[in-house]
mmCIF file of C-alpha atoms in Angstrom:
data_model
loop_
_atom_site.group_PDB
_atom_site.id
_atom_site.type_symbol
_atom_site.label_atom_id
_atom_site.label_comp_id
_atom_site.label_asym_id
_atom_site.label_seq_id
_atom_site.Cartn_x
_atom_site.Cartn_y
_atom_site.Cartn_z
ATOM 1 C CA ASN A 1 -15.879 -11.971 2.367
ATOM 2 C CA ALA A 2 -15.610 -8.610 4.095
ATOM 3 C CA GLY A 3 -11.889 -8.514 3.272
ATOM 4 C CA VAL A 4 -9.828 -6.275 5.565
ATOM 5 C CA THR A 5 -11.801 -4.178 8.040
ATOM 6 C CA GLN A 6 -10.486 -1.421 10.286
ATOM 7 C CA THR A 7 -11.982 0.433 13.226
ATOM 8 C CA PRO A 8 -12.390 3.236 14.029
ATOM 9 C CA LYS A 9 -12.561 5.258 10.811
ATOM 10 C CA PHE A 10 -11.666 8.509 12.534
ATOM 11 C CA ARG A 11 -10.207 9.408 15.914
ATOM 12 C CA ILE A 12 -8.907 12.508 17.646
ATOM 13 C CA LEU A 13 -6.499 12.009 20.540
ATOM 14 C CA LYS A 14 -4.865 14.357 22.992
ATOM 15 C CA ILE A 15 -1.088 14.228 23.467
ATOM 16 C CA GLY A 16 -0.191 11.410 25.837
ATOM 17 C CA GLN A 17 -3.384 9.418 25.383
ATOM 18 C CA SER A 18 -3.304 5.835 24.239
ATOM 19 C CA MET A 19 -5.479 3.862 21.848
ATOM 20 C CA THR A 20 -5.682 0.681 19.830
ATOM 21 C CA LEU A 21 -6.435 0.563 16.118
ATOM 22 C CA GLN A 22 -8.232 -2.629 15.204
ATOM 23 C CA CYS A 23 -7.687 -4.673 12.045
ATOM 24 C CA THR A 24 -9.413 -7.899 11.063
ATOM 25 C CA GLN A 25 -9.255 -9.975 7.894
ATOM 26 C CA ASP A 26 -11.442 -12.929 6.925
ATOM 27 C CA MET A 27 -9.382 -14.261 4.027
ATOM 28 C CA ASN A 28 -7.224 -16.596 6.151
ATOM 29 C CA HIS A 29 -4.116 -14.648 5.156
ATOM 30 C CA ASN A 30 -0.896 -15.441 6.971
ATOM 31 C CA TYR A 31 0.717 -12.049 6.487
ATOM 32 C CA MET A 32 -0.598 -8.808 7.920
ATOM 33 C CA TYR A 33 0.842 -5.279 7.884
ATOM 34 C CA TRP A 34 0.397 -1.832 9.336
ATOM 35 C CA TYR A 35 1.285 1.231 7.269
ATOM 36 C CA ARG A 36 1.013 4.937 7.861
ATOM 37 C CA GLN A 37 0.475 7.513 5.151
ATOM 38 C CA ASP A 38 1.349 11.133 5.765
ATOM 39 C CA PRO A 39 -0.135 13.859 3.501
ATOM 40 C CA GLY A 40 1.330 13.774 -0.007
ATOM 41 C CA MET A 41 3.531 10.812 0.828
ATOM 42 C CA GLY A 42 3.632 7.140 0.074
ATOM 43 C CA LEU A 43 2.946 4.474 2.661
ATOM 44 C CA LYS A 44 5.572 3.503 5.216
ATOM 45 C CA LEU A 45 5.577 0.141 6.959
ATOM 46 C CA ILE A 46 5.224 0.267 10.745
ATOM 47 C CA TYR A 47 5.015 -3.417 11.732
ATOM 48 C CA TYR A 48 4.200 -6.684 10.051
ATOM 49 C CA SER A 49 3.403 -10.252 10.984
ATOM 50 C CA VAL A 50 3.938 -13.496 9.098
ATOM 51 C CA GLY A 51 1.613 -15.511 11.293
ATOM 52 C CA ALA A 52 -0.023 -15.780 14.705
ATOM 53 C CA GLY A 53 2.504 -15.125 17.448
ATOM 54 C CA ILE A 54 5.119 -13.606 15.112
ATOM 55 C CA THR A 55 5.663 -9.887 14.594
ATOM 56 C CA ASP A 56 8.522 -7.765 13.316
ATOM 57 C CA LYS A 57 9.414 -4.098 12.901
ATOM 58 C CA GLY A 58 9.084 -2.204 9.666
ATOM 59 C CA GLU A 59 10.573 1.137 8.659
ATOM 60 C CA VAL A 60 8.923 3.359 11.295
ATOM 61 C CA PRO A 61 8.068 1.279 14.426
ATOM 62 C CA ASN A 62 8.898 3.809 17.149
ATOM 63 C CA GLY A 63 5.908 4.749 19.306
ATOM 64 C CA TYR A 64 3.851 1.711 18.296
ATOM 65 C CA ASN A 65 3.286 -1.855 19.437
ATOM 66 C CA VAL A 66 1.494 -4.792 17.865
ATOM 67 C CA SER A 67 0.343 -8.265 18.759
ATOM 68 C CA ARG A 68 -0.930 -11.208 16.707
ATOM 69 C CA SER A 69 -2.769 -13.712 18.862
ATOM 70 C CA THR A 70 -4.988 -14.993 16.032
ATOM 71 C CA THR A 71 -4.705 -15.269 12.264
ATOM 72 C CA GLU A 72 -7.582 -12.838 11.803
ATOM 73 C CA ASP A 73 -6.621 -9.932 14.066
ATOM 74 C CA PHE A 74 -3.635 -7.587 14.097
ATOM 75 C CA PRO A 75 -4.196 -4.610 16.440
ATOM 76 C CA LEU A 76 -1.860 -1.603 16.507
ATOM 77 C CA ARG A 77 -1.298 0.118 19.839
ATOM 78 C CA LEU A 78 -0.228 3.715 20.441
ATOM 79 C CA GLU A 79 0.853 4.114 24.062
ATOM 80 C CA LEU A 80 1.683 7.833 24.339
ATOM 81 C CA ALA A 81 0.204 9.675 21.394
ATOM 82 C CA ALA A 82 2.301 12.479 19.882
ATOM 83 C CA PRO A 83 1.433 15.047 17.164
ATOM 84 C CA SER A 84 3.950 13.295 14.876
ATOM 85 C CA GLN A 85 1.626 10.300 14.848
ATOM 86 C CA THR A 86 -1.106 12.266 13.110
ATOM 87 C CA SER A 87 -1.584 10.246 9.930
ATOM 88 C CA VAL A 88 -3.815 7.826 8.091
ATOM 89 C CA TYR A 89 -3.202 4.227 9.129
ATOM 90 C CA PHE A 90 -3.772 1.320 6.782
ATOM 91 C CA CYS A 91 -3.857 -2.345 7.582
ATOM 92 C CA ALA A 92 -3.190 -4.916 4.855
ATOM 93 C CA SER A 93 -2.970 -8.662 4.474
ATOM 94 C CA SER A 94 -1.619 -11.146 1.975
ATOM 95 C CA TYR A 95 -1.298 -14.887 1.464
ATOM 96 C CA PRO A 96 2.106 -16.092 0.274
ATOM 97 C CA GLY A 97 0.559 -18.770 -1.864
ATOM 98 C CA THR A 98 1.359 -20.204 -5.274
ATOM 99 C CA GLY A 99 -1.482 -18.683 -7.217
ATOM 100 C CA GLY A 100 -1.310 -16.980 -10.582
ATOM 101 C CA ALA A 101 0.785 -13.931 -11.363
ATOM 102 C CA LYS A 102 -1.879 -11.496 -10.211
ATOM 103 C CA SER A 103 -2.675 -13.146 -6.907
ATOM 104 C CA TYR A 104 0.759 -14.155 -5.695
ATOM 105 C CA ASN A 105 1.656 -12.016 -2.687
ATOM 106 C CA GLU A 106 -0.871 -9.379 -3.654
ATOM 107 C CA GLN A 107 -1.649 -7.210 -0.648
ATOM 108 C CA PHE A 108 -5.233 -6.296 0.196
ATOM 109 C CA PHE A 109 -5.859 -3.099 2.103
ATOM 110 C CA GLY A 110 -8.433 -1.902 4.590
ATOM 111 C CA PRO A 111 -10.163 1.501 4.253
ATOM 112 C CA GLY A 112 -7.878 3.202 6.772
ATOM 113 C CA THR A 113 -8.130 5.021 10.111
ATOM 114 C CA ARG A 114 -7.602 8.777 10.102
ATOM 115 C CA LEU A 115 -5.911 9.750 13.368
ATOM 116 C CA THR A 116 -5.302 13.288 14.626
ATOM 117 C CA VAL A 117 -3.244 13.984 17.735
ATOM 118 C CA LEU A 118 -3.706 17.451 19.241
ATOM 119 C CA LYS B 1 18.498 1.596 0.233
ATOM 120 C CA GLN B 2 15.631 1.187 -2.204
ATOM 121 C CA GLU B 3 13.846 4.413 -3.124
ATOM 122 C CA VAL B 4 10.756 4.629 -5.282
ATOM 123 C CA THR B 5 9.856 7.811 -7.154
ATOM 124 C CA GLN B 6 6.752 8.682 -9.136
ATOM 125 C CA ILE B 7 6.613 11.467 -11.688
ATOM 126 C CA PRO B 8 4.577 13.542 -12.190
ATOM 127 C CA ALA B 9 3.135 14.171 -8.738
ATOM 128 C CA ALA B 10 -0.100 15.393 -10.303
ATOM 129 C CA LEU B 11 -1.671 15.196 -13.739
ATOM 130 C CA SER B 12 -4.833 16.701 -15.212
ATOM 131 C CA VAL B 13 -6.088 15.528 -18.615
ATOM 132 C CA PRO B 14 -9.280 15.732 -20.679
ATOM 133 C CA GLU B 15 -11.448 12.679 -21.021
ATOM 134 C CA GLY B 16 -10.445 10.290 -23.782
ATOM 135 C CA GLU B 17 -6.701 10.857 -23.622
ATOM 136 C CA ASN B 18 -4.229 8.007 -23.383
ATOM 137 C CA LEU B 19 -1.759 8.631 -20.582
ATOM 138 C CA VAL B 20 1.347 7.199 -18.957
ATOM 139 C CA LEU B 21 2.298 7.259 -15.296
ATOM 140 C CA ASN B 22 5.918 6.648 -14.353
ATOM 141 C CA CYS B 23 7.530 4.786 -11.471
ATOM 142 C CA SER B 24 11.294 4.613 -10.900
ATOM 143 C CA PHE B 25 13.230 2.561 -8.364
ATOM 144 C CA THR B 26 16.913 2.818 -7.455
ATOM 145 C CA ASP B 27 17.760 -0.861 -6.902
ATOM 146 C CA SER B 28 16.910 -3.148 -9.809
ATOM 147 C CA ALA B 29 16.980 -6.255 -7.596
ATOM 148 C CA ILE B 30 13.254 -6.413 -6.993
ATOM 149 C CA TYR B 31 10.973 -9.409 -6.688
ATOM 150 C CA ASN B 32 7.836 -7.816 -8.073
ATOM 151 C CA LEU B 33 6.115 -4.459 -8.551
ATOM 152 C CA GLN B 34 2.518 -3.602 -7.821
ATOM 153 C CA TRP B 35 0.342 -0.714 -8.990
ATOM 154 C CA PHE B 36 -2.453 0.521 -6.725
ATOM 155 C CA ARG B 37 -5.295 2.968 -7.016
ATOM 156 C CA GLN B 38 -6.321 5.100 -4.033
ATOM 157 C CA ASP B 39 -9.568 7.069 -3.994
ATOM 158 C CA PRO B 40 -9.904 10.030 -1.590
ATOM 159 C CA GLY B 41 -10.572 8.835 1.942
ATOM 160 C CA LYS B 42 -10.389 5.207 0.883
ATOM 161 C CA GLY B 43 -7.923 2.354 1.080
ATOM 162 C CA LEU B 44 -5.779 1.026 -1.732
ATOM 163 C CA THR B 45 -7.052 -1.186 -4.518
ATOM 164 C CA SER B 46 -4.558 -3.394 -6.304
ATOM 165 C CA LEU B 47 -4.595 -2.888 -10.072
ATOM 166 C CA LEU B 48 -1.733 -4.925 -11.477
ATOM 167 C CA LEU B 49 1.158 -6.973 -10.138
ATOM 168 C CA ILE B 50 4.202 -7.700 -12.305
ATOM 169 C CA GLN B 51 6.703 -10.368 -11.322
ATOM 170 C CA SER B 52 10.372 -9.547 -11.916
ATOM 171 C CA SER B 53 10.502 -12.107 -14.729
ATOM 172 C CA GLN B 54 7.641 -10.444 -16.599
ATOM 173 C CA ARG B 55 7.686 -7.479 -18.957
ATOM 174 C CA GLU B 56 4.062 -6.405 -18.730
ATOM 175 C CA GLN B 57 0.609 -7.087 -17.388
ATOM 176 C CA THR B 58 -2.741 -5.991 -18.779
ATOM 177 C CA SER B 59 -6.159 -5.552 -17.240
ATOM 178 C CA GLY B 60 -8.850 -3.912 -19.335
ATOM 179 C CA ARG B 61 -7.718 -0.403 -20.266
ATOM 180 C CA LEU B 62 -4.654 -0.668 -18.038
ATOM 181 C CA ASN B 63 -1.248 -1.900 -19.094
ATOM 182 C CA ALA B 64 1.770 -1.959 -16.790
ATOM 183 C CA SER B 65 5.289 -2.542 -18.045
ATOM 184 C CA LEU B 66 8.457 -3.331 -16.153
ATOM 185 C CA ASP B 67 12.087 -2.731 -17.156
ATOM 186 C CA LYS B 68 14.125 -4.006 -14.226
ATOM 187 C CA SER B 69 17.515 -3.161 -15.669
ATOM 188 C CA SER B 70 16.653 0.510 -15.998
ATOM 189 C CA GLY B 71 14.636 0.619 -12.763
ATOM 190 C CA ARG B 72 11.392 1.712 -14.386
ATOM 191 C CA SER B 73 7.757 0.793 -14.607
ATOM 192 C CA THR B 74 4.977 2.567 -16.471
ATOM 193 C CA LEU B 75 1.229 2.380 -16.091
ATOM 194 C CA TYR B 76 -0.581 3.084 -19.342
ATOM 195 C CA ILE B 77 -4.253 4.085 -19.166
ATOM 196 C CA ALA B 78 -6.094 4.002 -22.470
ATOM 197 C CA ALA B 79 -9.064 6.227 -23.273
ATOM 198 C CA SER B 80 -9.147 7.857 -19.848
ATOM 199 C CA GLN B 81 -12.484 8.498 -18.128
ATOM 200 C CA PRO B 82 -13.513 10.795 -15.252
ATOM 201 C CA GLY B 83 -13.924 7.656 -13.139
ATOM 202 C CA ASP B 84 -10.168 7.075 -13.457
ATOM 203 C CA SER B 85 -9.545 10.144 -11.284
ATOM 204 C CA ALA B 86 -7.619 8.941 -8.238
ATOM 205 C CA THR B 87 -4.095 8.702 -6.853
ATOM 206 C CA TYR B 88 -1.989 5.943 -8.358
ATOM 207 C CA LEU B 89 0.760 4.364 -6.284
ATOM 208 C CA CYS B 90 3.468 1.935 -7.266
ATOM 209 C CA ALA B 91 5.252 -0.310 -4.788
ATOM 210 C CA VAL B 92 8.170 -2.733 -5.084
ATOM 211 C CA ARG B 93 8.755 -5.934 -3.171
ATOM 212 C CA LEU B 94 12.435 -6.463 -2.565
ATOM 213 C CA SER B 95 12.852 -10.214 -2.414
ATOM 214 C CA TYR B 96 11.199 -13.585 -2.064
ATOM 215 C CA ASN B 97 12.102 -13.678 1.635
ATOM 216 C CA THR B 98 10.237 -10.548 2.524
ATOM 217 C CA ASP B 99 6.703 -9.488 1.819
ATOM 218 C CA LYS B 100 7.404 -5.845 2.663
ATOM 219 C CA LEU B 101 6.576 -3.225 0.066
ATOM 220 C CA ILE B 102 8.385 0.059 -0.598
ATOM 221 C CA PHE B 103 5.906 2.639 -1.880
ATOM 222 C CA GLY B 104 6.298 5.611 -4.156
ATOM 223 C CA THR B 105 4.684 8.946 -3.281
ATOM 224 C CA GLY B 106 1.967 8.588 -5.911
ATOM 225 C CA THR B 107 0.591 10.456 -8.909
ATOM 226 C CA ARG B 108 -2.685 12.284 -8.401
ATOM 227 C CA LEU B 109 -4.692 12.007 -11.616
ATOM 228 C CA GLN B 110 -7.685 14.114 -12.563
ATOM 229 C CA VAL B 111 -9.626 13.360 -15.734
ATOM 230 C CA PHE B 112 -12.105 16.093 -16.614
ATOM 231 C CA PRO B 113 -15.102 15.738 -18.934
#
């Protein structure tokens, strides 16, 4: 299993440009998430999805959109990039199964996309 | 509103020391708590997950404890090694009905030879 993969690894955008951050998981997880991490801070949830066709807002959704057409993919869209969106973006997935204490609802993370908006 | 705090923000210790990282949360009504490791420029790796009904979890040299009533968790690292150098994050899950995590700001650990 490749786990959770994200592309691109790095990107520089100009103010007002748009882009899509890609996230794919091959673990057949129902739940997927997008987080952003600002320097010296913890992660904040942007959007999440509990299954194909279902998405919901997290703590900091403004300026972003998501879609979930398949179980595997959960792209994050920035329509009008702003300097405040400069951050590292992490995608994660989990399976709300009935496994042992360690596996139950454990979230697995991708390597991140470092985005700079100038 | 649930807030998660980690103290200290940074820690530097010589190799071989036993150390404790702290995680505090303001609302004791959590479903579980997870400790992660983050290496520079990398994603997060899950280390230990403690359900609200548990007191501790162990994995190798790592031991995580949970005291829900006082809103605290500790991550104990025994016989630290330079390879343990990383940022350690804790995160709480609020309830069974949500899979959302609330993260702390992390403790940056450096273990020097």
